[in-house]
PDB file of C-alpha atoms and ligand atoms in Angstrom:
ATOM      1  CA  MET U 109     -24.833-113.246 -30.683  1.00  0.00           C
ATOM      2  CA  ASN U 110     -23.127-110.386 -32.524  1.00  0.00           C
ATOM      3  CA  ARG U 111     -20.353-111.795 -34.791  1.00  0.00           C
ATOM      4  CA  THR U 112     -19.419-108.549 -36.721  1.00  0.00           C
ATOM      5  CA  VAL U 113     -15.708-107.739 -36.698  1.00  0.00           C
ATOM      6  CA  PHE U 114     -14.774-104.272 -37.650  1.00  0.00           C
ATOM      7  CA  ILE U 115     -11.535-104.186 -39.680  1.00  0.00           C
ATOM      8  CA  ILE U 116     -10.026-100.737 -39.841  1.00  0.00           C
ATOM      9  CA  ASN U 117      -6.867 -99.413 -41.522  1.00  0.00           C
ATOM     10  CA  GLY U 118      -4.841 -96.278 -41.147  1.00  0.00           C
ATOM     11  CA  PRO U 119      -3.103 -93.838 -43.294  1.00  0.00           C
ATOM     12  CA  ASN U 120      -1.519 -94.561 -46.608  1.00  0.00           C
ATOM     13  CA  LEU U 121      -2.796 -98.123 -46.633  1.00  0.00           C
ATOM     14  CA  ASN U 122      -4.848 -97.199 -49.681  1.00  0.00           C
ATOM     15  CA  LEU U 123      -1.447 -97.227 -51.508  1.00  0.00           C
ATOM     16  CA  LEU U 124      -0.880-100.911 -50.971  1.00  0.00           C
ATOM     17  CA  GLY U 125       0.097-102.674 -54.032  1.00  0.00           C
ATOM     18  CA  THR U 126       1.204 -99.507 -55.948  1.00  0.00           C
ATOM     19  CA  ARG U 127       4.466 -98.758 -54.161  1.00  0.00           C
ATOM     20  CA  GLU U 128       7.034-100.212 -51.668  1.00  0.00           C
ATOM     21  CA  PRO U 129       6.319-103.941 -52.780  1.00  0.00           C
ATOM     22  CA  ALA U 130       9.383-105.133 -51.008  1.00  0.00           C
ATOM     23  CA  THR U 131       8.065-104.067 -47.695  1.00  0.00           C
ATOM     24  CA  TYR U 132       4.296-104.458 -48.123  1.00  0.00           C
ATOM     25  CA  GLY U 133       3.939-106.904 -50.884  1.00  0.00           C
ATOM     26  CA  HIS U 134       1.936-106.833 -54.135  1.00  0.00           C
ATOM     27  CA  GLU U 135      -1.644-107.197 -52.730  1.00  0.00           C
ATOM     28  CA  THR U 136      -3.930-104.117 -52.786  1.00  0.00           C
ATOM     29  CA  LEU U 137      -6.014-103.173 -49.959  1.00  0.00           C
ATOM     30  CA  ALA U 138      -8.999-104.287 -52.067  1.00  0.00           C
ATOM     31  CA  ASP U 139      -7.325-107.745 -52.358  1.00  0.00           C
ATOM     32  CA  ILE U 140      -7.039-107.866 -48.509  1.00  0.00           C
ATOM     33  CA  ALA U 141     -10.665-106.957 -48.080  1.00  0.00           C
ATOM     34  CA  ALA U 142     -11.622-109.631 -50.361  1.00  0.00           C
ATOM     35  CA  LEU U 143      -9.505-112.052 -48.596  1.00  0.00           C
ATOM     36  CA  CYS U 144     -11.038-111.042 -45.369  1.00  0.00           C
ATOM     37  CA  GLY U 145     -14.620-111.437 -46.796  1.00  0.00           C
ATOM     38  CA  ARG U 146     -13.875-115.078 -47.936  1.00  0.00           C
ATOM     39  CA  SER U 147     -12.276-115.828 -44.474  1.00  0.00           C
ATOM     40  CA  ALA U 148     -15.239-114.407 -42.669  1.00  0.00           C
ATOM     41  CA  ASP U 149     -17.749-116.278 -44.731  1.00  0.00           C
ATOM     42  CA  LYS U 150     -16.020-119.543 -43.860  1.00  0.00           C
ATOM     43  CA  LEU U 151     -15.803-118.611 -40.193  1.00  0.00           C
ATOM     44  CA  GLY U 152     -19.317-117.609 -39.892  1.00  0.00           C
ATOM     45  CA  LEU U 153     -18.482-113.931 -39.214  1.00  0.00           C
ATOM     46  CA  LYS U 154     -19.664-110.661 -40.539  1.00  0.00           C
ATOM     47  CA  ILE U 155     -17.055-107.830 -41.393  1.00  0.00           C
ATOM     48  CA  GLU U 156     -17.009-104.260 -41.971  1.00  0.00           C
ATOM     49  CA  PHE U 157     -13.619-103.249 -43.667  1.00  0.00           C
ATOM     50  CA  ARG U 158     -12.580 -99.678 -43.990  1.00  0.00           C
ATOM     51  CA  GLN U 159      -9.440 -97.352 -44.512  1.00  0.00           C
ATOM     52  CA  THR U 160      -8.997 -93.716 -43.770  1.00  0.00           C
ATOM     53  CA  ASN U 161      -6.239 -91.055 -44.002  1.00  0.00           C
ATOM     54  CA  HIS U 162      -7.967 -88.855 -41.338  1.00  0.00           C
ATOM     55  CA  GLU U 163      -7.382 -89.665 -37.656  1.00  0.00           C
ATOM     56  CA  GLY U 164     -10.651 -87.941 -36.490  1.00  0.00           C
ATOM     57  CA  GLU U 165     -12.683 -90.126 -38.817  1.00  0.00           C
ATOM     58  CA  LEU U 166     -10.973 -93.199 -37.514  1.00  0.00           C
ATOM     59  CA  LEU U 167     -11.780 -92.100 -33.846  1.00  0.00           C
ATOM     60  CA  ASP U 168     -15.478 -91.548 -34.870  1.00  0.00           C
ATOM     61  CA  TRP U 169     -15.712 -95.081 -36.537  1.00  0.00           C
ATOM     62  CA  ILE U 170     -14.144 -96.563 -33.206  1.00  0.00           C
ATOM     63  CA  HIS U 171     -16.807 -94.719 -31.076  1.00  0.00           C
ATOM     64  CA  GLY U 172     -19.607 -95.899 -33.408  1.00  0.00           C
ATOM     65  CA  ALA U 173     -18.421 -99.557 -33.246  1.00  0.00           C
ATOM     66  CA  ARG U 174     -19.193 -99.941 -29.658  1.00  0.00           C
ATOM     67  CA  ASN U 175     -22.762-101.119 -29.838  1.00  0.00           C
ATOM     68  CA  ARG U 176     -22.555-102.437 -33.435  1.00  0.00           C
ATOM     69  CA  CYS U 177     -19.512-104.791 -33.342  1.00  0.00           C
ATOM     70  CA  ALA U 178     -18.083-107.685 -31.310  1.00  0.00           C
ATOM     71  CA  GLY U 179     -14.414-107.005 -31.938  1.00  0.00           C
ATOM     72  CA  ILE U 180     -11.881-104.795 -33.716  1.00  0.00           C
ATOM     73  CA  VAL U 181      -9.089-105.698 -36.032  1.00  0.00           C
ATOM     74  CA  ILE U 182      -6.938-102.655 -36.611  1.00  0.00           C
ATOM     75  CA  ASN U 183      -3.788-101.781 -38.742  1.00  0.00           C
ATOM     76  CA  PRO U 184      -3.247 -98.266 -37.379  1.00  0.00           C
ATOM     77  CA  ALA U 185      -0.426 -97.841 -39.802  1.00  0.00           C
ATOM     78  CA  ALA U 186       1.810 -94.808 -38.627  1.00  0.00           C
ATOM     79  CA  TRP U 187      -0.799 -93.790 -35.936  1.00  0.00           C
ATOM     80  CA  THR U 188       0.378 -96.998 -34.141  1.00  0.00           C
ATOM     81  CA  HIS U 189       3.398 -95.151 -33.107  1.00  0.00           C
ATOM     82  CA  THR U 190       1.902 -91.746 -32.405  1.00  0.00           C
ATOM     83  CA  SER U 191      -1.608 -91.804 -31.369  1.00  0.00           C
ATOM     84  CA  VAL U 192      -2.773 -91.847 -27.703  1.00  0.00           C
ATOM     85  CA  ALA U 193      -6.132 -90.814 -28.930  1.00  0.00           C
ATOM     86  CA  ILE U 194      -6.665 -93.939 -30.918  1.00  0.00           C
ATOM     87  CA  ARG U 195      -5.571 -96.058 -27.917  1.00  0.00           C
ATOM     88  CA  ASP U 196      -8.020 -94.218 -25.680  1.00  0.00           C
ATOM     89  CA  ALA U 197     -10.870 -94.702 -28.231  1.00  0.00           C
ATOM     90  CA  LEU U 198     -10.206 -98.346 -28.415  1.00  0.00           C
ATOM     91  CA  VAL U 199     -10.213 -98.733 -24.687  1.00  0.00           C
ATOM     92  CA  ALA U 200     -13.556 -96.698 -24.424  1.00  0.00           C
ATOM     93  CA  SER U 201     -14.956 -98.989 -27.184  1.00  0.00           C
ATOM     94  CA  GLU U 202     -14.706-101.993 -24.519  1.00  0.00           C
ATOM     95  CA  LEU U 203     -14.342-104.314 -27.543  1.00  0.00           C
ATOM     96  CA  PRO U 204     -11.561-106.701 -27.857  1.00  0.00           C
ATOM     97  CA  VAL U 205      -8.928-105.551 -30.273  1.00  0.00           C
ATOM     98  CA  ILE U 206      -6.428-107.335 -32.490  1.00  0.00           C
ATOM     99  CA  GLU U 207      -3.466-105.111 -33.726  1.00  0.00           C
ATOM    100  CA  VAL U 208      -2.147-106.343 -37.242  1.00  0.00           C
ATOM    101  CA  HIS U 209       0.876-105.126 -39.239  1.00  0.00           C
ATOM    102  CA  LEU U 210       1.776-106.416 -42.677  1.00  0.00           C
ATOM    103  CA  SER U 211       5.520-105.872 -42.014  1.00  0.00           C
ATOM    104  CA  ASN U 212       7.522-107.060 -39.095  1.00  0.00           C
ATOM    105  CA  VAL U 213       7.787-103.625 -37.417  1.00  0.00           C
ATOM    106  CA  HIS U 214      10.491-105.000 -34.963  1.00  0.00           C
ATOM    107  CA  LYS U 215      12.808-105.541 -37.921  1.00  0.00           C
ATOM    108  CA  ARG U 216      12.488-101.925 -38.907  1.00  0.00           C
ATOM    109  CA  GLU U 217      13.394 -98.533 -37.771  1.00  0.00           C
ATOM    110  CA  PRO U 218      13.372 -98.194 -33.918  1.00  0.00           C
ATOM    111  CA  PHE U 219      10.501 -95.675 -33.906  1.00  0.00           C
ATOM    112  CA  ARG U 220       8.183 -98.430 -35.246  1.00  0.00           C
ATOM    113  CA  HIS U 221       9.063-100.637 -32.260  1.00  0.00           C
ATOM    114  CA  LEU U 222       6.729 -98.489 -30.095  1.00  0.00           C
ATOM    115  CA  SER U 223       3.009 -99.125 -30.290  1.00  0.00           C
ATOM    116  CA  PHE U 224       0.485 -97.136 -28.259  1.00  0.00           C
ATOM    117  CA  VAL U 225      -2.049-100.053 -29.156  1.00  0.00           C
ATOM    118  CA  SER U 226      -0.085-103.339 -28.141  1.00  0.00           C
ATOM    119  CA  SER U 227      -0.519-103.074 -24.388  1.00  0.00           C
ATOM    120  CA  ILE U 228      -4.418-102.746 -24.775  1.00  0.00           C
ATOM    121  CA  ALA U 229      -4.778-105.380 -27.433  1.00  0.00           C
ATOM    122  CA  VAL U 230      -5.789-108.979 -27.029  1.00  0.00           C
ATOM    123  CA  GLY U 231      -2.810-109.823 -29.319  1.00  0.00           C
ATOM    124  CA  VAL U 232      -0.554-108.374 -31.900  1.00  0.00           C
ATOM    125  CA  ILE U 233       0.354-109.948 -35.314  1.00  0.00           C
ATOM    126  CA  CYS U 234       3.054-108.545 -37.595  1.00  0.00           C
ATOM    127  CA  GLY U 235       5.330-109.556 -40.362  1.00  0.00           C
ATOM    128  CA  LEU U 236       3.025-112.127 -41.924  1.00  0.00           C
ATOM    129  CA  GLY U 237       1.436-109.863 -44.683  1.00  0.00           C
ATOM    130  CA  SER U 238      -2.241-110.306 -45.250  1.00  0.00           C
ATOM    131  CA  HIS U 239      -2.346-113.603 -43.569  1.00  0.00           C
ATOM    132  CA  GLY U 240      -2.196-111.584 -40.264  1.00  0.00           C
ATOM    133  CA  TYR U 241      -5.711-110.278 -41.005  1.00  0.00           C
ATOM    134  CA  ARG U 242      -6.952-113.812 -41.592  1.00  0.00           C
ATOM    135  CA  MET U 243      -5.338-115.092 -38.344  1.00  0.00           C
ATOM    136  CA  ALA U 244      -6.925-112.249 -36.403  1.00  0.00           C
ATOM    137  CA  LEU U 245     -10.419-113.327 -37.797  1.00  0.00           C
ATOM    138  CA  SER U 246      -9.787-116.806 -36.961  1.00  0.00           C
ATOM    139  CA  HIS U 247      -8.983-115.975 -33.395  1.00  0.00           C
ATOM    140  CA  PHE U 248     -12.198-113.865 -33.096  1.00  0.00           C
ATOM    141  CA  ALA U 249     -14.157-116.870 -34.398  1.00  0.00           C
ATOM    142  CA  GLU U 250     -12.668-119.081 -31.550  1.00  0.00           C
ATOM    143  CA  MET U 251     -13.284-116.409 -28.978  1.00  0.00           C
ATOM    144  CA  PHE U 252     -16.980-115.921 -29.876  1.00  0.00           C
ATOM    145  CA  GLN U 253     -17.421-119.655 -30.068  1.00  0.00           C
ATOM    146  CA  GLU U 254     -16.043-120.009 -26.486  1.00  0.00           C
ATOM    147  CA  ARG U 255     -18.403-117.306 -25.328  1.00  0.00           C
ATOM    148  CA  THR U 256     -21.412-119.247 -26.531  1.00  0.00           C
ATOM    149  CA  ALA U 257     -20.308-122.606 -25.567  1.00  0.00           C
TER     150      ALA U 257
HETATM  151  O1  LIG A 240       3.312-102.925 -41.479  1.00  0.00           O
HETATM  152  C1  LIG A 240       2.349-102.396 -41.380  1.00  0.00           C
HETATM  153  O2  LIG A 240       1.222-102.730 -41.678  1.00  0.00           O
HETATM  154  C2  LIG A 240       2.342-100.857 -40.881  1.00  0.00           C
HETATM  155  O3  LIG A 240       1.315-100.557 -40.098  1.00  0.00           O
HETATM  156  C3  LIG A 240       2.316-100.051 -42.116  1.00  0.00           C
HETATM  157  C4  LIG A 240       2.498 -98.582 -41.915  1.00  0.00           C
HETATM  158  C5  LIG A 240       3.777 -98.307 -41.070  1.00  0.00           C
HETATM  159  O4  LIG A 240       3.772 -96.877 -40.830  1.00  0.00           O
HETATM  160  C6  LIG A 240       3.789 -99.123 -39.778  1.00  0.00           C
HETATM  161  O5  LIG A 240       4.893 -98.840 -39.208  1.00  0.00           O
HETATM  162  C7  LIG A 240       3.660-100.527 -40.159  1.00  0.00           C
HETATM  163  C8  LIG A 240       2.574 -97.757 -43.282  1.00  0.00           C
HETATM  164  C9  LIG A 240       1.461 -98.004 -44.156  1.00  0.00           C
HETATM  165  C10 LIG A 240       1.901 -97.250 -45.534  1.00  0.00           C
HETATM  166  O6  LIG A 240       1.515 -98.300 -46.610  1.00  0.00           O
HETATM  167  C11 LIG A 240       2.190 -97.910 -47.762  1.00  0.00           C
HETATM  168  C12 LIG A 240       1.771 -98.842 -48.862  1.00  0.00           C
HETATM  169  C13 LIG A 240       2.286 -98.771 -50.051  1.00  0.00           C
HETATM  170  C14 LIG A 240       3.177 -97.615 -50.207  1.00  0.00           C
HETATM  171  C15 LIG A 240       3.377 -96.766 -49.263  1.00  0.00           C
HETATM  172  C16 LIG A 240       2.926 -96.896 -47.978  1.00  0.00           C
END
């Protein structure tokens, strides 16, 4: 069975660890990628981990994941709150999606309380920093296990 999880990150997340540590912590995106890699090894999953600042590129990646991956973990960053196109692409992929945010978006500005992704996601994890990515992988491992049992 395909056990590849596509982990995709939206705009400005390449700046993690360099600015706004009070909101996003001290870890860099490379640290989070390494953490996900270690978790995936323990859970028997494969991962592809990417980040882009270009919405069209993210859409192309989601389209391409359909026949290659078994699930998507996405931190759409600011596009969470703006992009119907990303929501539509995720639906079209027919893959299970887990939405992750490092910060607790519900404790922040009202415009961050709306997500175009949440209602089509299997689940949403926010406010737990990089642990959210690990939790999403752990959930996929259980989900795939149940499918093969
Ligand atoms: O909490 C999250 O993970 C967010 O997806 C992060 C987005 C924000 O727009 C969402 O509302 C919540 C912002 C990512 C920008 O990351 C930066 C990291 C360091 C310095 C500046 C921006």
